[in-house]
PDB file of N, CA and C in Angstrom:
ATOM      1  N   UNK I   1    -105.371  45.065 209.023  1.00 52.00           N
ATOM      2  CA  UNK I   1    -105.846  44.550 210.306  1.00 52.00           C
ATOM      3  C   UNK I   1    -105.079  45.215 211.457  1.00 52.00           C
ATOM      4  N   UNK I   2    -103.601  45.271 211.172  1.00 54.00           N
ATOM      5  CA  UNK I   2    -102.998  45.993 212.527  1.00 54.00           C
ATOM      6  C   UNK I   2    -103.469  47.339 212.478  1.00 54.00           C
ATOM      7  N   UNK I   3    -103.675  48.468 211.392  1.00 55.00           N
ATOM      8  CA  UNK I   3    -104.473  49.309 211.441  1.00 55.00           C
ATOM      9  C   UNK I   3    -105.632  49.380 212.632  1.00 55.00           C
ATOM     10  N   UNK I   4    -106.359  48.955 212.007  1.00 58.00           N
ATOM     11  CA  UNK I   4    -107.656  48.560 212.808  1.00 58.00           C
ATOM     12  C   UNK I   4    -107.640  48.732 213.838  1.00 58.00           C
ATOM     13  N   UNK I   5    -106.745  47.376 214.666  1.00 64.00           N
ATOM     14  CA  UNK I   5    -106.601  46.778 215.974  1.00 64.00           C
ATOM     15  C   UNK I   5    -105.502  47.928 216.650  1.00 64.00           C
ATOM     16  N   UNK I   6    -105.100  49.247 216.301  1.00 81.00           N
ATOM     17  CA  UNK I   6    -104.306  50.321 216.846  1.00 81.00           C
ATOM     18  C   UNK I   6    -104.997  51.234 217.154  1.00 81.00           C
ATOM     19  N   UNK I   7    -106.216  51.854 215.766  1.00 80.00           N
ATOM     20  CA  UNK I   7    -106.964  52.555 216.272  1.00 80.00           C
ATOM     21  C   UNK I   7    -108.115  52.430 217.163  1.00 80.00           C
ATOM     22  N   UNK I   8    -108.923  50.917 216.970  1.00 86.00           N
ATOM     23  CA  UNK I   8    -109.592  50.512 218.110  1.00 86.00           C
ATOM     24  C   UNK I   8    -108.797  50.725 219.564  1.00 86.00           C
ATOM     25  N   UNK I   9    -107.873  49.970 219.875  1.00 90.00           N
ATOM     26  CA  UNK I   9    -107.116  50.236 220.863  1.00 90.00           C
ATOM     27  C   UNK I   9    -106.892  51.362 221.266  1.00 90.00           C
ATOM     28  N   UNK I  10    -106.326  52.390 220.615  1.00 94.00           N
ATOM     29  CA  UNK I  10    -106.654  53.763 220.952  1.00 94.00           C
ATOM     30  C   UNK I  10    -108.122  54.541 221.575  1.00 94.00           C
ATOM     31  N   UNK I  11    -108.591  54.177 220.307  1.00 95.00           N
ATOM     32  CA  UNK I  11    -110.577  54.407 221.068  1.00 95.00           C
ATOM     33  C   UNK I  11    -110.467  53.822 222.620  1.00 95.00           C
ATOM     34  N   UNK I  12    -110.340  52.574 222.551  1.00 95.00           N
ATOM     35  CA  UNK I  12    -110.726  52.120 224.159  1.00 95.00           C
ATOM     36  C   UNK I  12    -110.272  52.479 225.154  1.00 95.00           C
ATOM     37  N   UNK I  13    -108.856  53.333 225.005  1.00 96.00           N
ATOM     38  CA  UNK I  13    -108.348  53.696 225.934  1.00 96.00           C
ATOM     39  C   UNK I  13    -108.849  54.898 225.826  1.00 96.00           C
ATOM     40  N   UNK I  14    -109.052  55.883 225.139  1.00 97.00           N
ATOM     41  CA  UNK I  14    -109.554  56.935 224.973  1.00 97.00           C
ATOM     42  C   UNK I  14    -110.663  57.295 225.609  1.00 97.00           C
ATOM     43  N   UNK I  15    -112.024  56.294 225.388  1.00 97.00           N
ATOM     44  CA  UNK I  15    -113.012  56.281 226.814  1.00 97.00           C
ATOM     45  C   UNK I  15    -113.023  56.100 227.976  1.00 97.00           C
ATOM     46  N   UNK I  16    -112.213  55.281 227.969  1.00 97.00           N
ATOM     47  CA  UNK I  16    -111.766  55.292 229.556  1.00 97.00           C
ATOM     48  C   UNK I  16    -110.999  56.995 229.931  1.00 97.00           C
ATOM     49  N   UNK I  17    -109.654  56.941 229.061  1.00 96.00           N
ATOM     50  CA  UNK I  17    -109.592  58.269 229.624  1.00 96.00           C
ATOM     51  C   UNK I  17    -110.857  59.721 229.860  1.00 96.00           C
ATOM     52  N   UNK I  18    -112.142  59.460 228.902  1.00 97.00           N
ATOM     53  CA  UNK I  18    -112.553  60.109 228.765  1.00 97.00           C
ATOM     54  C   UNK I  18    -113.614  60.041 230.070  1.00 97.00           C
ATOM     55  N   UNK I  19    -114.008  59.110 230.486  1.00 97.00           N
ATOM     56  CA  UNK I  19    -114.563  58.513 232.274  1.00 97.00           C
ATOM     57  C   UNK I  19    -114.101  59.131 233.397  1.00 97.00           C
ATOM     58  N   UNK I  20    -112.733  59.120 233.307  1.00 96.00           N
ATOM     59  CA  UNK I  20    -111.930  59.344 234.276  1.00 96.00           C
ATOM     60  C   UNK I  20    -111.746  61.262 234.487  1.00 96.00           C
ATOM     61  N   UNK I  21    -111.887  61.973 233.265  1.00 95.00           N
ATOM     62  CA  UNK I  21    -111.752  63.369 233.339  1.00 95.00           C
ATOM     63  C   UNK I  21    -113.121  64.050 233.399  1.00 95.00           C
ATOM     64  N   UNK I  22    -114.655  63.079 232.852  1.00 96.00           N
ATOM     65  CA  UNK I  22    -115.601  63.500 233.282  1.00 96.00           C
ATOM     66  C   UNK I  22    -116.566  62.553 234.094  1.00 96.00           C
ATOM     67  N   UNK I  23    -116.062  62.552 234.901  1.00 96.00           N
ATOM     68  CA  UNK I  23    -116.976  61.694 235.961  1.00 96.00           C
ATOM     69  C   UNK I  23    -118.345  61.709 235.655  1.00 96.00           C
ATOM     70  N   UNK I  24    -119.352  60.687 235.157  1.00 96.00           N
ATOM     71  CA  UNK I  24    -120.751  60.610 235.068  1.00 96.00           C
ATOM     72  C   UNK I  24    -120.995  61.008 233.607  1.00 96.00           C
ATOM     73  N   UNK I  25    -119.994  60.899 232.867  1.00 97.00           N
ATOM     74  CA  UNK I  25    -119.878  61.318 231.819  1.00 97.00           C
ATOM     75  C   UNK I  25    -120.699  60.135 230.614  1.00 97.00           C
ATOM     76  N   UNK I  26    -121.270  59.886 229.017  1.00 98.00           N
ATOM     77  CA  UNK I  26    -122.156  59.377 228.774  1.00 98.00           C
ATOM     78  C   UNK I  26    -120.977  58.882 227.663  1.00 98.00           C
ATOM     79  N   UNK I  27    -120.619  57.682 227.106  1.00 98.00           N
ATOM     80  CA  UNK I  27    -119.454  57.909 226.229  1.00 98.00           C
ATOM     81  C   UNK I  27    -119.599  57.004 225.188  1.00 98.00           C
ATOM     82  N   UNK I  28    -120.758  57.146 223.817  1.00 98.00           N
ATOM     83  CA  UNK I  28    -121.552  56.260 223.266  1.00 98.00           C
ATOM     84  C   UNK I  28    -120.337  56.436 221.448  1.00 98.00           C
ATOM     85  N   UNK I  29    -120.404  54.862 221.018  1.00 96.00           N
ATOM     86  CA  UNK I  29    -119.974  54.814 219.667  1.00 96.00           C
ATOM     87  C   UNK I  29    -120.839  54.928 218.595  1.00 96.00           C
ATOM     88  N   UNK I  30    -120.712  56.111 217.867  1.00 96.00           N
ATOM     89  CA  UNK I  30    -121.228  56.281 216.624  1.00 96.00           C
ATOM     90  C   UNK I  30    -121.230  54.766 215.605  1.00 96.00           C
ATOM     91  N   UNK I  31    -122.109  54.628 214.630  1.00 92.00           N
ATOM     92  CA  UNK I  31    -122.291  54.143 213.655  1.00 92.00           C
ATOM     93  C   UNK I  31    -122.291  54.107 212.101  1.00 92.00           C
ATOM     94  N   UNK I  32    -121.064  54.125 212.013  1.00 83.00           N
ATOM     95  CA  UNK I  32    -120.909  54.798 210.544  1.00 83.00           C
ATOM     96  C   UNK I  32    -121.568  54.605 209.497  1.00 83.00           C
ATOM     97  N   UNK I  33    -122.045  52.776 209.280  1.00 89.00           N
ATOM     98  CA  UNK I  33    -122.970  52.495 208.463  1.00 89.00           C
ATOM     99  C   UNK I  33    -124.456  53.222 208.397  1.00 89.00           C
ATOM    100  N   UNK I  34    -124.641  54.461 209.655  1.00 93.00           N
ATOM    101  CA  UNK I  34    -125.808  54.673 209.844  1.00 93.00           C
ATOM    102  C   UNK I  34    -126.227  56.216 208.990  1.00 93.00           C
ATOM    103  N   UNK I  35    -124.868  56.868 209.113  1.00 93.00           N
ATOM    104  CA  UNK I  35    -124.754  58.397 208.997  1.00 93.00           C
ATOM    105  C   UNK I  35    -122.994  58.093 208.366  1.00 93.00           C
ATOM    106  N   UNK I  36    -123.070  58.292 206.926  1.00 94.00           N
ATOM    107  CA  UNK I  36    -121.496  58.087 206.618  1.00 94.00           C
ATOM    108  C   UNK I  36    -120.956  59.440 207.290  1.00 94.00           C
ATOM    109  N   UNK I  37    -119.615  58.791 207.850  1.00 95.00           N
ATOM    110  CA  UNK I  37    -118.632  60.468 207.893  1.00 95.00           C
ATOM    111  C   UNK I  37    -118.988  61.010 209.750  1.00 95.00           C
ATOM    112  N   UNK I  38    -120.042  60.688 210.620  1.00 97.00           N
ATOM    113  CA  UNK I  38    -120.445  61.003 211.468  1.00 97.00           C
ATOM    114  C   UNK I  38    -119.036  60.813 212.179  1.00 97.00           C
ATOM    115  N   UNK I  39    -119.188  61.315 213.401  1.00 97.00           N
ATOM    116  CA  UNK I  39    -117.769  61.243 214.329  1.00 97.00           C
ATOM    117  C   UNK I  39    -117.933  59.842 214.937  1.00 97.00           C
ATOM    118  N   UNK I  40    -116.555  59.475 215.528  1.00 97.00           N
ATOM    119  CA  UNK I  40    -116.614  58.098 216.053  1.00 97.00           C
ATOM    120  C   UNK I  40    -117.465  57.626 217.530  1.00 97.00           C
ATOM    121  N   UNK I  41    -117.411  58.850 218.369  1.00 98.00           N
ATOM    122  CA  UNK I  41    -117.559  58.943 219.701  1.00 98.00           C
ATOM    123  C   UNK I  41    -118.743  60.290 219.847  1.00 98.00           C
ATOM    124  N   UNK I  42    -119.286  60.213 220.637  1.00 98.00           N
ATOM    125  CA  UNK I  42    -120.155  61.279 221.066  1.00 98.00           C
ATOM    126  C   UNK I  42    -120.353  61.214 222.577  1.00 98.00           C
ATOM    127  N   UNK I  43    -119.944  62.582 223.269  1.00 98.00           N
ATOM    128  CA  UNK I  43    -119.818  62.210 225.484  1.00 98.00           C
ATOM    129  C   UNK I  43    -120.584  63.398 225.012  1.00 98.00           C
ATOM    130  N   UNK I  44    -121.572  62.546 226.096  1.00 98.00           N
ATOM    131  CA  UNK I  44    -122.524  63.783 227.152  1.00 98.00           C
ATOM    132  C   UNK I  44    -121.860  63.945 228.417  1.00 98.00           C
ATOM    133  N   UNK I  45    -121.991  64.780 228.478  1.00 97.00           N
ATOM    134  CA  UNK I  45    -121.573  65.381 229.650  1.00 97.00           C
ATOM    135  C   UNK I  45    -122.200  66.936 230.904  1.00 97.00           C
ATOM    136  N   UNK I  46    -122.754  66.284 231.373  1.00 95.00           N
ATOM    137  CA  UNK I  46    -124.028  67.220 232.215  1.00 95.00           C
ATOM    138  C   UNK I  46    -124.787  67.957 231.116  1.00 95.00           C
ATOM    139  N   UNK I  47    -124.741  69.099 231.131  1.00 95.00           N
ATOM    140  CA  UNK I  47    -125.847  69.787 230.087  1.00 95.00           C
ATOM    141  C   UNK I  47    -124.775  69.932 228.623  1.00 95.00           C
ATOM    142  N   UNK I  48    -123.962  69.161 228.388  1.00 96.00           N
ATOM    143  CA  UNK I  48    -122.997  70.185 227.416  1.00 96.00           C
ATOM    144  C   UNK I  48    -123.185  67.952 226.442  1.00 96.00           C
ATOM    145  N   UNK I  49    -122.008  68.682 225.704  1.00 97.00           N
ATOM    146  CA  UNK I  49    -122.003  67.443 224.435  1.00 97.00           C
ATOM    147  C   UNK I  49    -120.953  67.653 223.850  1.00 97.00           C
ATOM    148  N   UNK I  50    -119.785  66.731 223.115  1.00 98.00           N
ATOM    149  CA  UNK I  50    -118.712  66.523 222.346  1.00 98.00           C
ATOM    150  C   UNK I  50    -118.965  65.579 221.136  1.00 98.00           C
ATOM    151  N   UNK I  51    -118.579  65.435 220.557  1.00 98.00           N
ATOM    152  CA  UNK I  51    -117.830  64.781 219.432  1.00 98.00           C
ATOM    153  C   UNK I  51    -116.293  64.384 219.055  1.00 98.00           C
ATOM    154  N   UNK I  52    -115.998  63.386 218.915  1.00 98.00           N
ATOM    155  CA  UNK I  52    -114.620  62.823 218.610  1.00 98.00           C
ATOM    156  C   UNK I  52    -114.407  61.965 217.323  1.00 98.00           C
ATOM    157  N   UNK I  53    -113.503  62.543 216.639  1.00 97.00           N
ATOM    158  CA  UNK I  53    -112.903  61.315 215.368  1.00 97.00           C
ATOM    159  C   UNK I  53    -112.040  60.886 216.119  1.00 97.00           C
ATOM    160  N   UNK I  54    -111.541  59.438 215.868  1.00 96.00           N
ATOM    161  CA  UNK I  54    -110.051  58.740 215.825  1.00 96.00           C
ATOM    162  C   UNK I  54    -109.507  58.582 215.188  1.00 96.00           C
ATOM    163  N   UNK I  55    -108.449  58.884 215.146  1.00 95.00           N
ATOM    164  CA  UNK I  55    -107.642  58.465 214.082  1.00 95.00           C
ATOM    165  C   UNK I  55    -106.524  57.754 214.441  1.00 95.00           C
ATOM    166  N   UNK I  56    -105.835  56.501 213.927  1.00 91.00           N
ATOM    167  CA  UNK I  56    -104.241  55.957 214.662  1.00 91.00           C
ATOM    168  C   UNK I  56    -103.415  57.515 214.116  1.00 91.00           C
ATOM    169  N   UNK I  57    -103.248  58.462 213.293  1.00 92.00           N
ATOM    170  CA  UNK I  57    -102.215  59.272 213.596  1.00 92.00           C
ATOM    171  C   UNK I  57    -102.647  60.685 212.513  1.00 92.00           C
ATOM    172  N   UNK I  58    -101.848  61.617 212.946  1.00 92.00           N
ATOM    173  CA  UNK I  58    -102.441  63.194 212.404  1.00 92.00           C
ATOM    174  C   UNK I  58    -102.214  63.155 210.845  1.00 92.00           C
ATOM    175  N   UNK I  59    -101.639  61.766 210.160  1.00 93.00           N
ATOM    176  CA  UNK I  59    -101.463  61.666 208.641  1.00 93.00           C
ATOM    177  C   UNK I  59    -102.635  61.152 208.355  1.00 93.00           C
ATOM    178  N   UNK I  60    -103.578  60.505 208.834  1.00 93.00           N
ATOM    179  CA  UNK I  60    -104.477  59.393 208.196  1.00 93.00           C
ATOM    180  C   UNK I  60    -105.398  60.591 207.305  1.00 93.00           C
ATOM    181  N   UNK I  61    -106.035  60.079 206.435  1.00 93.00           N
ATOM    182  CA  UNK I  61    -106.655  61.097 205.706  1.00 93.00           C
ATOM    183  C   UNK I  61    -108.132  60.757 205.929  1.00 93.00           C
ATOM    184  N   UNK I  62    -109.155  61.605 205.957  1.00 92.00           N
ATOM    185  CA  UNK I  62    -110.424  62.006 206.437  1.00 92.00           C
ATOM    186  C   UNK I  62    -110.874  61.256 205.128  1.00 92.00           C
ATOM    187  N   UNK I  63    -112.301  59.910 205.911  1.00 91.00           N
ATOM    188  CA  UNK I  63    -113.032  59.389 204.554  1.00 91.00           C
ATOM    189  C   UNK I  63    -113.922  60.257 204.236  1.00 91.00           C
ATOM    190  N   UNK I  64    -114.957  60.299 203.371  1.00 91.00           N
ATOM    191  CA  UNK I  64    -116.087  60.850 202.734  1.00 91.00           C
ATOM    192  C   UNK I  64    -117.185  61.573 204.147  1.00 91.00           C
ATOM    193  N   UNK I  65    -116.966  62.827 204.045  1.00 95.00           N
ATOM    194  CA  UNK I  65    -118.028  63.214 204.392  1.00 95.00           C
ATOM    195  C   UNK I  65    -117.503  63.719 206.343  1.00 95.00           C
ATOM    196  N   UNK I  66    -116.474  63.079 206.970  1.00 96.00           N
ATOM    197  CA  UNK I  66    -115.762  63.449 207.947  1.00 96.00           C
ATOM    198  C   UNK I  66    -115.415  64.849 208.393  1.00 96.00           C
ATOM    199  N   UNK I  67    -114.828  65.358 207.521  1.00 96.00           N
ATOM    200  CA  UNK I  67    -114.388  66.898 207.880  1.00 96.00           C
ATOM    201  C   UNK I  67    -116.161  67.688 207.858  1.00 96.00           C
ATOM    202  N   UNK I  68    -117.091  67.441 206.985  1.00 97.00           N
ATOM    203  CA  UNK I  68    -117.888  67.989 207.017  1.00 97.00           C
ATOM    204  C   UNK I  68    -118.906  67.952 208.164  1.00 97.00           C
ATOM    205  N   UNK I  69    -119.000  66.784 208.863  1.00 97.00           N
ATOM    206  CA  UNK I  69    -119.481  66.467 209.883  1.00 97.00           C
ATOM    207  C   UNK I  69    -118.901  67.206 211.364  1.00 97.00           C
ATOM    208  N   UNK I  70    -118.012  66.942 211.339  1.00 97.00           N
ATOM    209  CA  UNK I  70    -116.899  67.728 212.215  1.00 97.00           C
ATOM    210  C   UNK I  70    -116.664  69.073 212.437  1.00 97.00           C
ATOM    211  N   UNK I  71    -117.225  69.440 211.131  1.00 97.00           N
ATOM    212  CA  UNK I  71    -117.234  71.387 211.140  1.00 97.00           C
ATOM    213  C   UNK I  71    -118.577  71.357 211.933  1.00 97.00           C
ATOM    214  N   UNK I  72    -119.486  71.032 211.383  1.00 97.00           N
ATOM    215  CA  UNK I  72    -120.925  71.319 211.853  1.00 97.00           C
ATOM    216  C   UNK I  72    -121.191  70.899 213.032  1.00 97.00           C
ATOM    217  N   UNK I  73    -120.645  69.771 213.576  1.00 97.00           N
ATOM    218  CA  UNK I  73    -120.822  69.547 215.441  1.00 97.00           C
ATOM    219  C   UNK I  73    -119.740  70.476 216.018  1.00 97.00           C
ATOM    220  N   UNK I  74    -118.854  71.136 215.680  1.00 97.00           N
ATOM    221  CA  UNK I  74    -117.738  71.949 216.041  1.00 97.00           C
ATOM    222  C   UNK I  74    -118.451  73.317 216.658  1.00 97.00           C
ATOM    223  N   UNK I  75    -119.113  73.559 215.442  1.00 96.00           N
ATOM    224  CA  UNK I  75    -119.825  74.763 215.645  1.00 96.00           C
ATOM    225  C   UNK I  75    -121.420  75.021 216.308  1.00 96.00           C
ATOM    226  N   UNK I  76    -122.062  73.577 216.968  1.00 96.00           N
ATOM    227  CA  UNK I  76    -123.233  73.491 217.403  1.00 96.00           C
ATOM    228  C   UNK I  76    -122.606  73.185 218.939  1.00 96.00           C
ATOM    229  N   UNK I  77    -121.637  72.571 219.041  1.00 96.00           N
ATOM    230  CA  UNK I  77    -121.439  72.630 220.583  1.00 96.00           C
ATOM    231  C   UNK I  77    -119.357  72.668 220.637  1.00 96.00           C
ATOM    232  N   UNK I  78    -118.849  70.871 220.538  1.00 97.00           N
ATOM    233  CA  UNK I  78    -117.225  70.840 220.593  1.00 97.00           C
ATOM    234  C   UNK I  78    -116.978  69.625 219.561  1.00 97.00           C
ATOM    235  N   UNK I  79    -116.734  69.442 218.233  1.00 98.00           N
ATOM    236  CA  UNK I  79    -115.961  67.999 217.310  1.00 98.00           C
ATOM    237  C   UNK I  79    -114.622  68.423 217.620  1.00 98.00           C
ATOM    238  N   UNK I  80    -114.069  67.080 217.100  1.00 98.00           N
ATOM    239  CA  UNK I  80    -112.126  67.327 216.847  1.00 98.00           C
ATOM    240  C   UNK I  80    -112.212  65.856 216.722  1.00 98.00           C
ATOM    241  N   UNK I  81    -111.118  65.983 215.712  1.00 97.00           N
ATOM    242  CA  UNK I  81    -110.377  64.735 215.123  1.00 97.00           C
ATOM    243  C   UNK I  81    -109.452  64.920 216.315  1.00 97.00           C
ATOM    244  N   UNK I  82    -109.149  63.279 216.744  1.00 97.00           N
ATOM    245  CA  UNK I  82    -108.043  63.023 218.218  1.00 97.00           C
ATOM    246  C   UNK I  82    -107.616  61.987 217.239  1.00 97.00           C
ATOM    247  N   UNK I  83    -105.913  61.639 217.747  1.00 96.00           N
ATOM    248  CA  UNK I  83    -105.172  60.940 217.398  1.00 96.00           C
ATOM    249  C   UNK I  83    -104.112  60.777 218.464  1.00 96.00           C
ATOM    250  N   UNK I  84    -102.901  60.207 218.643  1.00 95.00           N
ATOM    251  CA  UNK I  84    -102.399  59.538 220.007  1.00 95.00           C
ATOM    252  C   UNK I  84    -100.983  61.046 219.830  1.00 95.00           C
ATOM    253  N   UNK I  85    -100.806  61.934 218.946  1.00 95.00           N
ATOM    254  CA  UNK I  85    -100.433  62.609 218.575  1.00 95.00           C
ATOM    255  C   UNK I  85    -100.617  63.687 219.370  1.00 95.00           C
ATOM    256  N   UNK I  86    -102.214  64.249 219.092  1.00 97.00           N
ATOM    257  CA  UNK I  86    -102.412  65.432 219.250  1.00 97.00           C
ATOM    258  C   UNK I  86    -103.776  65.052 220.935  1.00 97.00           C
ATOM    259  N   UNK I  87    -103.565  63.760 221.393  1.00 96.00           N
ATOM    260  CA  UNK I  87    -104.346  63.539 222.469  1.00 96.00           C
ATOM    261  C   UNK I  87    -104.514  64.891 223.524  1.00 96.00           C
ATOM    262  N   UNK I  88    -103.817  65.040 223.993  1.00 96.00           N
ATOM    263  CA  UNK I  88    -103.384  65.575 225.219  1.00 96.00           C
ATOM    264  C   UNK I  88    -104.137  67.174 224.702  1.00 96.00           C
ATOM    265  N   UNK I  89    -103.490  67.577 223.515  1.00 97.00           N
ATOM    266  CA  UNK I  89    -104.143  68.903 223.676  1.00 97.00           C
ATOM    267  C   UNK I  89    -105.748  69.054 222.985  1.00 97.00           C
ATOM    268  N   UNK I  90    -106.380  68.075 222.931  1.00 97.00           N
ATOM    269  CA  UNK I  90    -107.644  67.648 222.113  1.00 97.00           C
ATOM    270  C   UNK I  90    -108.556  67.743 223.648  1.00 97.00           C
ATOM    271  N   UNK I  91    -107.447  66.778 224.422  1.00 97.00           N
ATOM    272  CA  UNK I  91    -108.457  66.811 225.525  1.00 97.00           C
ATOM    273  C   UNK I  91    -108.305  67.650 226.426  1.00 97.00           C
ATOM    274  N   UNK I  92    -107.644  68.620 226.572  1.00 96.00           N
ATOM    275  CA  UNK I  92    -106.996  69.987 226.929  1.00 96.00           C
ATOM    276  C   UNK I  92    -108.375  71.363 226.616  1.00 96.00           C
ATOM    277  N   UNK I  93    -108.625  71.037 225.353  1.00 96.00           N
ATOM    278  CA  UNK I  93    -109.347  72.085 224.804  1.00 96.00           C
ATOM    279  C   UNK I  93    -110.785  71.394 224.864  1.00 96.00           C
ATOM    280  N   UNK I  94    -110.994  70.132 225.210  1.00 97.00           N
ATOM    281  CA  UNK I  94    -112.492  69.968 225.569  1.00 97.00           C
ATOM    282  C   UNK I  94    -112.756  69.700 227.418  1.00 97.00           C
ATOM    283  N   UNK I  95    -111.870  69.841 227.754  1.00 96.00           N
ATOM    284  CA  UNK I  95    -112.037  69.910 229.363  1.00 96.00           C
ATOM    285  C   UNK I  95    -112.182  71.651 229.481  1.00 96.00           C
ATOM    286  N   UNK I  96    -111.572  72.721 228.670  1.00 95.00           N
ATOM    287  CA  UNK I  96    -111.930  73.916 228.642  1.00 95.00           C
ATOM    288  C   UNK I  96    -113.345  74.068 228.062  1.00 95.00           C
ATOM    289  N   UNK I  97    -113.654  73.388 226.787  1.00 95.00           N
ATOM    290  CA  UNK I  97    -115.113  73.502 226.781  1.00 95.00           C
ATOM    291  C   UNK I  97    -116.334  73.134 227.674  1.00 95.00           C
ATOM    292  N   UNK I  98    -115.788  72.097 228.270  1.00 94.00           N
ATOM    293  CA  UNK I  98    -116.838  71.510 229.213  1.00 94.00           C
ATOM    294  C   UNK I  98    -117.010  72.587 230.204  1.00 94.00           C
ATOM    295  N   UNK I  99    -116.040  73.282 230.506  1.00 90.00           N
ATOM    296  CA  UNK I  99    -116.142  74.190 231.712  1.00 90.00           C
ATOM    297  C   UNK I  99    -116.639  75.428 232.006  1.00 90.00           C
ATOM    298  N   UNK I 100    -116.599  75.776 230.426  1.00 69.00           N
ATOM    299  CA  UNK I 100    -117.406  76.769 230.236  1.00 69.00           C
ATOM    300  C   UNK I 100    -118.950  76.908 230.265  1.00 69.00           C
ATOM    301  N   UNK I 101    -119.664  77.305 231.661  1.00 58.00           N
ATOM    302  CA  UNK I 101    -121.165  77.053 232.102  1.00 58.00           C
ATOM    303  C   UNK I 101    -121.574  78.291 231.540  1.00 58.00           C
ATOM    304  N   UNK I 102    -123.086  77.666 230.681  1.00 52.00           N
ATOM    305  CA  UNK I 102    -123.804  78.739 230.274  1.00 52.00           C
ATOM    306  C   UNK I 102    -124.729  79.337 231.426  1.00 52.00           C
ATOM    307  N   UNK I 103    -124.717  80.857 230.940  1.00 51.00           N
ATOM    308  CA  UNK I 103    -125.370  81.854 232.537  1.00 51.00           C
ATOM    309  C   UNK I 103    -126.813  80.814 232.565  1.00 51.00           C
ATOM    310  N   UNK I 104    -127.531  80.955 233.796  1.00 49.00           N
ATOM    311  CA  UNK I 104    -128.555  80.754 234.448  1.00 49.00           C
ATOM    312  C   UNK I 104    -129.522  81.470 233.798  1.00 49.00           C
ATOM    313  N   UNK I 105    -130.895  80.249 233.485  1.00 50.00           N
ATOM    314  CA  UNK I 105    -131.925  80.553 232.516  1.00 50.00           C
ATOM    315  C   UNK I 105    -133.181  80.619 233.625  1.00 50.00           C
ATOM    316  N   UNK I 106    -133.946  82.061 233.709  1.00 52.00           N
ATOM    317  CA  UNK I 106    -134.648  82.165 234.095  1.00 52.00           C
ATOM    318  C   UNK I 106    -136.260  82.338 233.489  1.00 52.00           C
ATOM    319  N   UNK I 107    -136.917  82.061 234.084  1.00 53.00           N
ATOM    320  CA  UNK I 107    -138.372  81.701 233.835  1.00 53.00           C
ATOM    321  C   UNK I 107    -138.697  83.340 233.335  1.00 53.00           C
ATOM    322  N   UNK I 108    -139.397  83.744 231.816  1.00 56.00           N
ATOM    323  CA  UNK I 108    -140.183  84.733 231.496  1.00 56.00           C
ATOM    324  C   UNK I 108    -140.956  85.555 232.205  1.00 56.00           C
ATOM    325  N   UNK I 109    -141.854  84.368 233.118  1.00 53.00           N
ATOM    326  CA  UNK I 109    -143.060  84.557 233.902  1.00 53.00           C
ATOM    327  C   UNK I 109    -143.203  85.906 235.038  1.00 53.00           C
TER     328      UNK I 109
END
């Protein structure tokens, strides 16, 4: 239970921090019972998109199906396992992703 109630706690503060660095930002909780292994968090953010695991700390070990999920949103837009550990540079390297704007899409026509 204190488990639990550390890493929840973490999450909540974590969206909030995550509000505060992207203003207008979309910051919805995954459902694990829905998609085992899916990430915990998913932010929209203007045209772009993230993914987040939580974890209470960089020992906890990945359940069924986690790391695999995590590679594959990694590589379609930004995943990462966050923990209160490795916070700072998790959100370091997705404030660099966010920033990176794809060139201007013009009409064929």
């Amino acid at each position: 239970a204190v488990y639990m109630a550390r890493e929840s706690k973490f999450q909540a503060e974590l969206i909030l921090d995550l509000k505060d660095l992207f203003p207008g930002c979309i910051v919805l909780k995954n459902d694990a019972n829905y998609i085992q292994g899916i990430p915990d968090l998913l932010i929209l953010y203007q045209d772009m998109w993230a993914a987040l695991e939580c974890k209470r700390s960089l020992f906890e070990r990945y359940r069924p199906n986690q790391e695999y999920y995590l590679d594959i949103m990694d590589d379609m837009s930004f995943a990462s396992m966050i923990c209160p550990e490795n916070r700072e540079a998790v959100l370091y390297e997705l404030q660099q992703s966010f920033s990176i704007r794809r060139p201007a899409r013009f009409s064929k026509r």
